[in-house]
Short mmCIF file of C-alpha atoms and ligand atoms in Angstrom, two decimals:
data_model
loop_
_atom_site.label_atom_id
_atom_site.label_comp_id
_atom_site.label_asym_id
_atom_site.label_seq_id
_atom_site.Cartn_x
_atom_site.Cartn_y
_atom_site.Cartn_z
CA UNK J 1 127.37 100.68 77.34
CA UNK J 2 128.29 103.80 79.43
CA UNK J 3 126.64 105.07 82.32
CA UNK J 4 126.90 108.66 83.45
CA UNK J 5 126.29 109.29 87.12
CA UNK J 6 125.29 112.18 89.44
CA UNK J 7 125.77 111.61 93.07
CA UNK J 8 123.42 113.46 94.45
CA UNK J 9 124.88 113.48 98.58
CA UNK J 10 128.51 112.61 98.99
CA UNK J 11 128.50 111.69 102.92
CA UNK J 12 129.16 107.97 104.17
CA UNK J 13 127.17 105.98 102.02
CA UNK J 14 127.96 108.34 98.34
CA UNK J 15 131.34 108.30 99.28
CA UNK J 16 131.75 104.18 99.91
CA UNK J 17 129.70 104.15 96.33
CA UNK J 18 132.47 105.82 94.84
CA UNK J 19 134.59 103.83 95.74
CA UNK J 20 133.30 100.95 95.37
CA UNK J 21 132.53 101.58 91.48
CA UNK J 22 135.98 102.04 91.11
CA UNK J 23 136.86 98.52 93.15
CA UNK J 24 134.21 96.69 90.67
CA UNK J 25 134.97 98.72 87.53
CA UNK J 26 136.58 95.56 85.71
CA UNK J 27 133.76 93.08 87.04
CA UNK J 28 131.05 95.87 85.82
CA UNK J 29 132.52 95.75 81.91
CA UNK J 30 132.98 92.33 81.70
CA UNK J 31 130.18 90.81 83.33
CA UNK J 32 127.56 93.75 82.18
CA UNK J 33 129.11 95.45 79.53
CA UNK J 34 128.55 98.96 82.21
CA UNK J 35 131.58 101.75 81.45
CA UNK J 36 130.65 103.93 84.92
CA UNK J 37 131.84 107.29 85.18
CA UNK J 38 131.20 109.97 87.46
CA UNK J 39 130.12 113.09 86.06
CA UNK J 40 129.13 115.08 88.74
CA UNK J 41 128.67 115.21 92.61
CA UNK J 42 126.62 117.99 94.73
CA UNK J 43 126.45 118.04 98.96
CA UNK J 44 124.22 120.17 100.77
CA UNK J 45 126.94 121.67 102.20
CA UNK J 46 130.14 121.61 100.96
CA UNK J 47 129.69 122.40 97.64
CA UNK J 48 129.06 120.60 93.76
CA UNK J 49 131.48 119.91 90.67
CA UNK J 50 130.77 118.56 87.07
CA UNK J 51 133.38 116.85 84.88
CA UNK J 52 131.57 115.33 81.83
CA UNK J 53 134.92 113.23 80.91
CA UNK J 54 134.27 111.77 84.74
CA UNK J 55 135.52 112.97 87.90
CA UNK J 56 137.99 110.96 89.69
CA UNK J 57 136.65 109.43 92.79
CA UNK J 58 139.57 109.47 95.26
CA UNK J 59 140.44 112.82 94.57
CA UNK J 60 136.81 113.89 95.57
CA UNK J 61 136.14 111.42 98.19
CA UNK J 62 139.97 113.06 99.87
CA UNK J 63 138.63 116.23 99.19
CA UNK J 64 135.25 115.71 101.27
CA UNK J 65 136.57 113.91 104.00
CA UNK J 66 139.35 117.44 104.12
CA UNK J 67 136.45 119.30 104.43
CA UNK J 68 137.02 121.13 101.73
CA UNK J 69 134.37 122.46 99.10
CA UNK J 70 133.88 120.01 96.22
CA UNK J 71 133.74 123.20 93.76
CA UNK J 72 137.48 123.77 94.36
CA UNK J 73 137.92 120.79 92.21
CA UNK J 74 136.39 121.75 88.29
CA UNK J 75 135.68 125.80 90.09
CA UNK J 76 134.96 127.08 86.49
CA UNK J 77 132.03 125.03 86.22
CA UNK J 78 130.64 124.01 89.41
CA UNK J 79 126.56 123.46 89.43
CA UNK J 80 124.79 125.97 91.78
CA UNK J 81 123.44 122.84 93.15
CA UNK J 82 121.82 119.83 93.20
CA UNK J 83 119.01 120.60 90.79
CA UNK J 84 121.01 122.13 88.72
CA UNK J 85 123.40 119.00 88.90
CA UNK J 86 120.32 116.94 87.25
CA UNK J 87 119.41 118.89 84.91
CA UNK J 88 123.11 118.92 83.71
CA UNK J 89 122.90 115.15 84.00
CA UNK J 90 119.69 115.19 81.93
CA UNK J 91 121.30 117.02 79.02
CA UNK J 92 124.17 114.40 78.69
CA UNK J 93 124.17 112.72 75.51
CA UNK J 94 124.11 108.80 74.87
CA UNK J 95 124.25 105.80 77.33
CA UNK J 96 122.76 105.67 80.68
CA UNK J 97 122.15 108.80 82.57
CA UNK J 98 121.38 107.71 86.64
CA UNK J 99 121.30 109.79 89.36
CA UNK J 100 122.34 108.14 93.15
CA UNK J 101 120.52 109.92 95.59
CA UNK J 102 122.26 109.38 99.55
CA UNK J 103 120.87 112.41 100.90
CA UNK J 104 119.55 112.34 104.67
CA UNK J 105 116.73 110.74 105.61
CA UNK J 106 114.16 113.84 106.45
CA UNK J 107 111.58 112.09 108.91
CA UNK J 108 109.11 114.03 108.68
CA UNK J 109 108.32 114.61 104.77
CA UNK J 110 111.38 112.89 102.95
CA UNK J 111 112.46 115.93 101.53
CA UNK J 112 114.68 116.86 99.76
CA UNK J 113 114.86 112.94 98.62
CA UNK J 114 111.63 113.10 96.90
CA UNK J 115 112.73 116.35 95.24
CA UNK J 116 115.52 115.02 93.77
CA UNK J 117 113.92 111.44 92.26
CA UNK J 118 111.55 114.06 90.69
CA UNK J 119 113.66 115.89 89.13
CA UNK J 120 115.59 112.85 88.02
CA UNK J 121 112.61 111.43 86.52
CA UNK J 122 111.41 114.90 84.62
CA UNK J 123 114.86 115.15 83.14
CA UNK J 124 114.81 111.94 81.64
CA UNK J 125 117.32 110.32 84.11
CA UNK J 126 116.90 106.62 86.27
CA UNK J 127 117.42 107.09 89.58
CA UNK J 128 118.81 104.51 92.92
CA UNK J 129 118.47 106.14 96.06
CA UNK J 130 119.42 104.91 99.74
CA UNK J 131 117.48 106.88 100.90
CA UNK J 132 114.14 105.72 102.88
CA UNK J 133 112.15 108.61 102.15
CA UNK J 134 110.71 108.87 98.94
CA UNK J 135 109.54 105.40 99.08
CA UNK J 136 108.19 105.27 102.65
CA UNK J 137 106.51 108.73 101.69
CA UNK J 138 105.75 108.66 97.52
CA UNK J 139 106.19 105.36 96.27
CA UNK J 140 102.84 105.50 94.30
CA UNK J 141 103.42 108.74 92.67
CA UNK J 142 107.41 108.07 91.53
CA UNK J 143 106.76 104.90 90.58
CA UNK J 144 104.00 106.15 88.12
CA UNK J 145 105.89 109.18 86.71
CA UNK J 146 108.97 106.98 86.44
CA UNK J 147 107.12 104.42 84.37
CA UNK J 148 105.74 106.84 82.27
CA UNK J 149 109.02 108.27 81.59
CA UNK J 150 110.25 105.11 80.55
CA UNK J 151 112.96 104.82 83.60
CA UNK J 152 113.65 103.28 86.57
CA UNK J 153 113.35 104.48 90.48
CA UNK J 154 114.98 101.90 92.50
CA UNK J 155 115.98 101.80 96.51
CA UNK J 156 117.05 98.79 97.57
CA UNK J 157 119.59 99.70 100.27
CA UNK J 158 116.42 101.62 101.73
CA UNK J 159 115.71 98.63 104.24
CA UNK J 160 118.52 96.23 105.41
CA UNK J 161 120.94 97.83 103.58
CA UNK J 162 122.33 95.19 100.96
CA UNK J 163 119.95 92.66 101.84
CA UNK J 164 118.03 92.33 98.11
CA UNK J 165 114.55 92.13 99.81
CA UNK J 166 112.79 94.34 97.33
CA UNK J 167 114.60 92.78 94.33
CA UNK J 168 113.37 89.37 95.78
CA UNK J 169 109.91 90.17 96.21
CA UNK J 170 110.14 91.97 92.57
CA UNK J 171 112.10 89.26 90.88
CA UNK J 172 111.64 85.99 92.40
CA UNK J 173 107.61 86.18 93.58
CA UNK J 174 106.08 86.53 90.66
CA UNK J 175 102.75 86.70 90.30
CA UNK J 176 102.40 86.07 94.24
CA UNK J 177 101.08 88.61 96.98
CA UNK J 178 102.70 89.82 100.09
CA UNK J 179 99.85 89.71 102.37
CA UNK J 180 101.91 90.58 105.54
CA UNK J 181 105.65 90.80 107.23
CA UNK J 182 107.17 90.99 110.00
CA UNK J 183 110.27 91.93 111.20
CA UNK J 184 113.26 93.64 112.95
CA UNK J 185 114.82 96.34 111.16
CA UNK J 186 116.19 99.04 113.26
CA UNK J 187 119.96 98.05 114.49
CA UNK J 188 120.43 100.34 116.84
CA UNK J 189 117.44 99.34 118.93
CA UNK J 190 118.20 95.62 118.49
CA UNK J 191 121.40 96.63 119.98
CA UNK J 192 120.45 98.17 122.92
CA UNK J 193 117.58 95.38 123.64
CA UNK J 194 120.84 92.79 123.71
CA UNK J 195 122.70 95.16 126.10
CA UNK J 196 119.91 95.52 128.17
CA UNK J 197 119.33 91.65 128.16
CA UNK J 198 123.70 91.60 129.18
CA UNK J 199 122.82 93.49 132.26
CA UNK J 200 123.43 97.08 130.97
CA UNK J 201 121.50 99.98 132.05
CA UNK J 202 119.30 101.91 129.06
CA UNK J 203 121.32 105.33 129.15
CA UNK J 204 124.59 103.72 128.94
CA UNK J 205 123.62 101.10 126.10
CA UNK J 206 122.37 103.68 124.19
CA UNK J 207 125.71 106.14 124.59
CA UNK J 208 127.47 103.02 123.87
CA UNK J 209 125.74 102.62 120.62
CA UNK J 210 126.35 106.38 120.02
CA UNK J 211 130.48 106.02 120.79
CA UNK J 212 130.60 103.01 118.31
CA UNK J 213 128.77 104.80 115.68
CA UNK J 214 126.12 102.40 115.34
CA UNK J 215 123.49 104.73 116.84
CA UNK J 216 122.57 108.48 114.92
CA UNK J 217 124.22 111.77 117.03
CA UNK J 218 120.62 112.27 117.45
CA UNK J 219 118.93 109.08 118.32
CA UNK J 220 115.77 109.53 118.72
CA UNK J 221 115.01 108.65 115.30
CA UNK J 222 116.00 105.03 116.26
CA UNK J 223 114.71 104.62 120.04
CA UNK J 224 111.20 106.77 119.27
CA UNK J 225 110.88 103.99 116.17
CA UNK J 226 111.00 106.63 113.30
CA UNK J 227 113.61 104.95 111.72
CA UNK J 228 111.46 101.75 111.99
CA UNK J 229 107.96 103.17 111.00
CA UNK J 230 109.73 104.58 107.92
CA UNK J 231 111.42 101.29 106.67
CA UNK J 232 107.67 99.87 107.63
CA UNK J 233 105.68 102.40 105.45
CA UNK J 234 108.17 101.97 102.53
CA UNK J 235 108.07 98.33 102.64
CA UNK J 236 104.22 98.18 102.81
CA UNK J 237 104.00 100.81 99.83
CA UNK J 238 106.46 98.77 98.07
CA UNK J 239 105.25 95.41 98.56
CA UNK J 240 101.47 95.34 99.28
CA UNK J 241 100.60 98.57 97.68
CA UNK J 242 99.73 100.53 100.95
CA UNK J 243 99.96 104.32 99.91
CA UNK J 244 100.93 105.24 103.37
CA UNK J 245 103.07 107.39 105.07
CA UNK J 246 105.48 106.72 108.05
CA UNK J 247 102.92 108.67 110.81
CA UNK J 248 100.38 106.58 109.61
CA UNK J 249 102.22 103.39 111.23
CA UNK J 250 101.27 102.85 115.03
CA UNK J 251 104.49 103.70 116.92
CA UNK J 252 105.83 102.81 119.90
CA UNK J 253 109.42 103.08 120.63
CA UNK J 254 112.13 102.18 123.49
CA UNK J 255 112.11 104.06 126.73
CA UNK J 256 113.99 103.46 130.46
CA UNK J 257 111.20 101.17 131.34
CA UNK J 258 112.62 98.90 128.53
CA UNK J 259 115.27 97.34 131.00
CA UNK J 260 113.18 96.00 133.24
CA UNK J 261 111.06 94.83 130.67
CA UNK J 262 113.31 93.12 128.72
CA UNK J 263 115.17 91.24 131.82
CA UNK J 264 112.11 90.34 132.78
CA UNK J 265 110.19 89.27 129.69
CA UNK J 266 114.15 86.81 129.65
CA UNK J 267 113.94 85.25 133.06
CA UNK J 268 110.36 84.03 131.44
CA UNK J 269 111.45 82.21 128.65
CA UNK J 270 110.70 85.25 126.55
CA UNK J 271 112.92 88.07 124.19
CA UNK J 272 112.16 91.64 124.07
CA UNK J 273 112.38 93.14 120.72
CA UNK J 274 111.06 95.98 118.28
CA UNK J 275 108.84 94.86 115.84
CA UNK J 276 107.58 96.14 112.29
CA UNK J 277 104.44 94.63 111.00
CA UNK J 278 101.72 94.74 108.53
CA UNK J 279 98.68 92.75 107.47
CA UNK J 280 96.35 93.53 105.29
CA UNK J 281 93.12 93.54 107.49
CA UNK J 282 89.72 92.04 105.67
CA UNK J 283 88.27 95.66 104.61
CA UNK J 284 91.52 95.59 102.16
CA UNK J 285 93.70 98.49 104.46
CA UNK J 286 96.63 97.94 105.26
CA UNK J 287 97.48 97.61 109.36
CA UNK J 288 101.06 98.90 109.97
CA UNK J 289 102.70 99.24 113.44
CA UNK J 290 106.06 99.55 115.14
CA UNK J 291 106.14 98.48 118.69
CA UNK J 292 108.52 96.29 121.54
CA UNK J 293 106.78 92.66 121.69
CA UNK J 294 107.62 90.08 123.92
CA UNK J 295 108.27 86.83 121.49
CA UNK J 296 108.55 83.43 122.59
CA UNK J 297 112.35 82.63 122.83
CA UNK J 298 112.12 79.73 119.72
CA UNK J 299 110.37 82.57 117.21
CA UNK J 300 113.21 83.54 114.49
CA UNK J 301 112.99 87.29 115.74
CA UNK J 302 113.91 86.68 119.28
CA UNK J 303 117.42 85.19 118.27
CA UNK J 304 118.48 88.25 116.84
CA UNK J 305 120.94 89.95 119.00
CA UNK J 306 122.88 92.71 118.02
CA UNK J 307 122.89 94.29 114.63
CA UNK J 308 120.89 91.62 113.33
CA UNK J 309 118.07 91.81 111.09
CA UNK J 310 115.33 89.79 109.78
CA UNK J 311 112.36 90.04 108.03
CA UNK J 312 109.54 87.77 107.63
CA UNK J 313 107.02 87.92 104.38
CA UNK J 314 104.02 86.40 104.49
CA UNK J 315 102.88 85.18 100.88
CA UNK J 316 99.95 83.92 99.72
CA UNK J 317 101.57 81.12 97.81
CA UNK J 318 104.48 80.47 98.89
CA UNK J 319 103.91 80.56 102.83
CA UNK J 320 106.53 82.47 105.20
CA UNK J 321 109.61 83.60 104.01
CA UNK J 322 112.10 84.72 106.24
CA UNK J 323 115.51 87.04 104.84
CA UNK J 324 118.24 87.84 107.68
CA UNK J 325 120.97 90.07 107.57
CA UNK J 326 123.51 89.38 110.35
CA UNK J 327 125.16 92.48 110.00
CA UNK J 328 125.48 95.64 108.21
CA UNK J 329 127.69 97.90 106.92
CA UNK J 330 128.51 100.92 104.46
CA UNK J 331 129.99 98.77 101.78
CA UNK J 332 126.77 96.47 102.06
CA UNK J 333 124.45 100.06 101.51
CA UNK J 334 126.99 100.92 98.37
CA UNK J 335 126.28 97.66 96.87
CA UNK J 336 122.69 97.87 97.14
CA UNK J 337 123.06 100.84 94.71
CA UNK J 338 125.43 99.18 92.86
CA UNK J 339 123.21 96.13 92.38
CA UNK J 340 119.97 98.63 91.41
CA UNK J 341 122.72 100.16 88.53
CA UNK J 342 123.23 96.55 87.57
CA UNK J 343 119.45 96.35 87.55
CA UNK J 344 119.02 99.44 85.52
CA UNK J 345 121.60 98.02 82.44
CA UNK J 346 119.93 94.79 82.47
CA UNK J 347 116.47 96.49 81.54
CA UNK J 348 118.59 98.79 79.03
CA UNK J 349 119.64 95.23 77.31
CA UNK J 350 116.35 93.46 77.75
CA UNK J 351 114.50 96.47 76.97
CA UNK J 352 112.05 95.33 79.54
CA UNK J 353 109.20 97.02 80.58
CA UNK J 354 109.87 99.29 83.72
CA UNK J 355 108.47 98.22 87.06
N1 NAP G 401 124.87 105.00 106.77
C1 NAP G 401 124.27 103.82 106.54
O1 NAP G 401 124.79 102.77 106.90
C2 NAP G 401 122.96 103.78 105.80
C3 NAP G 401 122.35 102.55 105.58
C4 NAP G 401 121.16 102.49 104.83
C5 NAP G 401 120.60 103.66 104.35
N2 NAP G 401 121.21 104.87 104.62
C6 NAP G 401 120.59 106.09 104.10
O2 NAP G 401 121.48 106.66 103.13
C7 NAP G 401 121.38 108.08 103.16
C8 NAP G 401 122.78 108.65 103.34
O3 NAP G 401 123.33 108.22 104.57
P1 NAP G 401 124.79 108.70 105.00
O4 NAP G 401 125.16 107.91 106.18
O5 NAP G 401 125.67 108.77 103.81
O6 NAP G 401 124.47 110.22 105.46
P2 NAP G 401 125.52 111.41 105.63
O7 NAP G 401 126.89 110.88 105.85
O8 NAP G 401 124.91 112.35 106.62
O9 NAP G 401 125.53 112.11 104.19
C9 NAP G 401 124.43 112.80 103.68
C10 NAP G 401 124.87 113.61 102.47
O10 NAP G 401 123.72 114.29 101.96
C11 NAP G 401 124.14 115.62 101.62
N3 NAP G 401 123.00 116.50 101.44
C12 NAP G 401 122.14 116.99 102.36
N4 NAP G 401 121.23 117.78 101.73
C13 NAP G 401 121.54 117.77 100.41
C14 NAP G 401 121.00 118.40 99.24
N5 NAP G 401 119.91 119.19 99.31
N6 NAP G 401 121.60 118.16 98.03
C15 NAP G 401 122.68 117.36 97.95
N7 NAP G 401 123.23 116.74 99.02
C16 NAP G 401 122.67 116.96 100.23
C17 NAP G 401 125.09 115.97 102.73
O11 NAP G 401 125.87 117.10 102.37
P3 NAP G 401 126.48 118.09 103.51
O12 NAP G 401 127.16 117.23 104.53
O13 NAP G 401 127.40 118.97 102.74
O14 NAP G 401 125.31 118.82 104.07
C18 NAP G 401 125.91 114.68 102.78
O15 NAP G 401 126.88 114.69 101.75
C19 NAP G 401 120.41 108.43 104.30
O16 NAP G 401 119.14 108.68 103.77
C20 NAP G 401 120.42 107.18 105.16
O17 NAP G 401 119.21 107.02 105.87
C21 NAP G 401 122.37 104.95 105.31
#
């Protein structure tokens, strides 16, 4: 079967996508019967293109990382932009249409994310997006206009990157309820914590994290906890049907007084870290917060040093279940979307209801 794609956002994580389809293009058509092509690509910045007979992926991944504008490659029939892009991809005949969505995470509304699953869904097109937004902001509503469209919305490098956490709770829990988690999900903070713990000073582990890339250019998304409260709220939505947003999590972040803190809450047996939680409290809302807690040094939270990760579901059937990720990377984001493209041709074959 073929699959048509628009990348919607060509930056780190669209651009490792694209390359990675083309790494796994045998392993795609014989193990899923999946012919990928790229049909189109549109940036915020530096331009769109559109080749319905597929647009080669080096060529536009060299061309983005020249700086150059991506219309210079098809310039007779660039889209104006990314709507336009999915509407293009919507009137594409035959196979699967999905749009990959990697545009940056806006904090504060997850726009234009949730623009862009929208108009993915109203043209008829499934839809994988990295990005944290629309599902820490509008899981309810996309999930509801995407079922009754009859395709899927899917995010599963949203949180912990390729760790399959939603597809677990989605595939391998049925008929069980999440009744609580929690976890550590921001890297860069984790990061800092075990610098602080080595002796380091807080302004200098966090410009360290900045010089190795690990931290954003601007990082107070990561050290306030937005990044955190986000990957809370769409985890909660997701998972234990919270309808919130990310300012409705209780948020406390890092700050200098962290140092002391943290060395001290060590010399005590104990490990600083920044936790995301939620229970479901006994009126039925859901309790969400983001803040440093000082765990007993046995607890599986407190080993994690570094970029580690780790999340911890409480079930109601299946007791605690704890997922780690030891470290991440682009390629491990790429696959996630690759994986929810696998997901989306399996439900094509099985013609299985949408979820
Ligand atoms: N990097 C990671 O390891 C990682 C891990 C998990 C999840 N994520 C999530 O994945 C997403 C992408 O991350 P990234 O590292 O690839 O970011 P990035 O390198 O900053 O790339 C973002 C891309 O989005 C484009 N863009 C912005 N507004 C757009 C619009 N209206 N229409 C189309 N494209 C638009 C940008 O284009 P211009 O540059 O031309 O403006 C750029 O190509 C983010 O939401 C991030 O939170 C990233």
């Amino acid at each position: 079967m073929r699959a048509d794609l628009a990348l919607v956002g060509f930056g780190n994580v669209g651009r490792r996508f694209a390359t990675l389809i083309d790494e796994r293009r045998t392993r795609l058509r014989t193990d899923f019967d999946l012919d990928v092509r790229i049909v189109g690509i549109s940036t915020g910045r530096h331009g769109a293109t559109w080749n319905a007979s597929g647009v080669d992926a080096a060529t536009a991944v060299a061309c983005a990382e020249q700086g150059r504008s991506l219309a210079t490659l098809h310039p007779f029939d660039a889209p104006a932009d990314s709507v336009d892009l999915i509407a293009r991809l919507g009137r594409t005949p035959g196979g699967l249409r999905v749009v990959i969505e990697t545009t940056v995470l806006d904090i504060h509304a997850g726009r234009p994310a949730i623009d862009h699953v929208r108009a993915a869904i109203a043209a008829g097109c499934h839809v994988a997006t990295a990005n944290k937004g629309p599902a820490a902001f509008a899981f309810a509503e996309l999930r509801d206009l995407a079922r009754a469209a009859g395709v899927s919305f899917l995010f599963e490098g949203a949180v912990m990157d390729g760790v399959p956490i939603f597809n677990l709770v989605r595939e391998n829990l049925p008929a069980a309820d999440i009744i609580g988690f929690r976890g550590v999900v921001n890297s860069t903070t984790n990061h800092i914590l075990s610098a602080l713990e080595d002796g380091d000073e807080f302004a200098p582990a966090l410009a360290r994290m900045q010089q190795l890339g690990i931290a954003e250019a601007d990082p107070s998304l990561d050290v306030d906890g937005w990044d955190a409260a986000a990957k809370t709220s769409a985890l909660a939505n997701v998972m234990m049907d919270a309808r919130m947003t990310p300012r409705m999590v209780k948020r406390t972040g890092l700050d200098e007084g962290s140092a002391g803190r943290a060395r001290r809450a060590m010399a005590e047996g104990r490990r600083l870290r920044l936790v995301a939680s939620a229970t479901r409290t006994a009126d039925g809302t859901i309790d969400a917060s983001v803040e440093p807690v000082e765990l007993p040094a046995g607890d599986l939270l407190a080993g994690l040093r570094g970029q580690a990760n780790a999340l911890v579901l409480a079930t109601d059937l299946v007791g605690e279940i704890a997922i780690c990720q030891l470290d991440g990377s682009l390629t491990q984001t790429a696959y996630a979307l690759l994986s929810d493209l696998v997901t989306i041709r399996k439900r094509a074959a099985s013609a299985a209801p949408l979820r």
